[in-house]
Amino acid sequence: MAITLSDDERVALCTAIDNYLPELRYELARIKLQRDRESLLALEHKLTQLRRRLEVAS
């Protein structure tokens, strides 16, 4: 599925991801059991990849 974003929307999404990722990484560092980390770790990877793609698209 393709999504078209305006420049303002892309910037807003980048800002939201940039603000959320540090908190997510902090939470991941606090979780000890691997089974409890799996879904958050997958989310962190997806958001990091998305952020890189949005940067390239600029």
XYZ file of C-alpha atoms in Angstrom:
58
model
C 0.000 0.000 0.000
C 1.434 3.359 -1.003
C 0.829 6.494 1.021
C 1.565 9.981 -0.203
C 2.605 12.556 2.385
C 3.009 16.273 2.015
C 6.295 17.774 3.198
C 4.580 19.105 6.329
C 3.137 15.670 7.110
C 6.526 14.029 6.598
C 8.188 16.519 8.942
C 5.460 16.010 11.554
C 5.829 12.242 11.361
C 9.613 12.469 11.633
C 9.279 14.720 14.676
C 6.813 12.351 16.350
C 9.068 9.347 15.735
C 12.149 11.249 16.907
C 10.377 12.161 20.148
C 8.976 8.666 20.761
C 11.972 6.444 19.973
C 14.170 7.502 22.930
C 11.366 6.718 25.386
C 10.710 3.380 23.695
C 14.402 2.477 23.854
C 14.490 3.415 27.538
C 11.539 1.115 28.213
C 13.218 -1.687 26.270
C 16.336 -1.319 28.403
C 14.246 -1.691 31.570
C 12.432 -4.870 30.525
C 14.351 -7.952 31.638
C 12.391 -10.869 30.181
C 12.840 -11.426 26.451
C 9.234 -12.537 25.962
C 8.068 -9.192 27.358
C 10.393 -7.273 25.045
C 9.585 -8.939 21.723
C 6.640 -6.785 20.619
C 8.293 -3.541 21.709
C 11.529 -4.515 20.018
C 9.677 -5.224 16.766
C 7.959 -1.827 17.030
C 11.304 -0.104 17.641
C 12.808 -1.741 14.546
C 9.835 -0.797 12.365
C 9.817 2.817 13.546
C 13.582 3.118 13.056
C 13.282 1.783 9.498
C 10.355 4.090 8.778
C 12.307 7.075 10.107
C 15.222 6.259 7.799
C 12.874 5.909 4.815
C 11.256 9.242 5.582
C 14.672 10.887 5.749
C 15.665 9.472 2.363
C 12.357 10.622 0.876
C 13.046 14.247 1.692
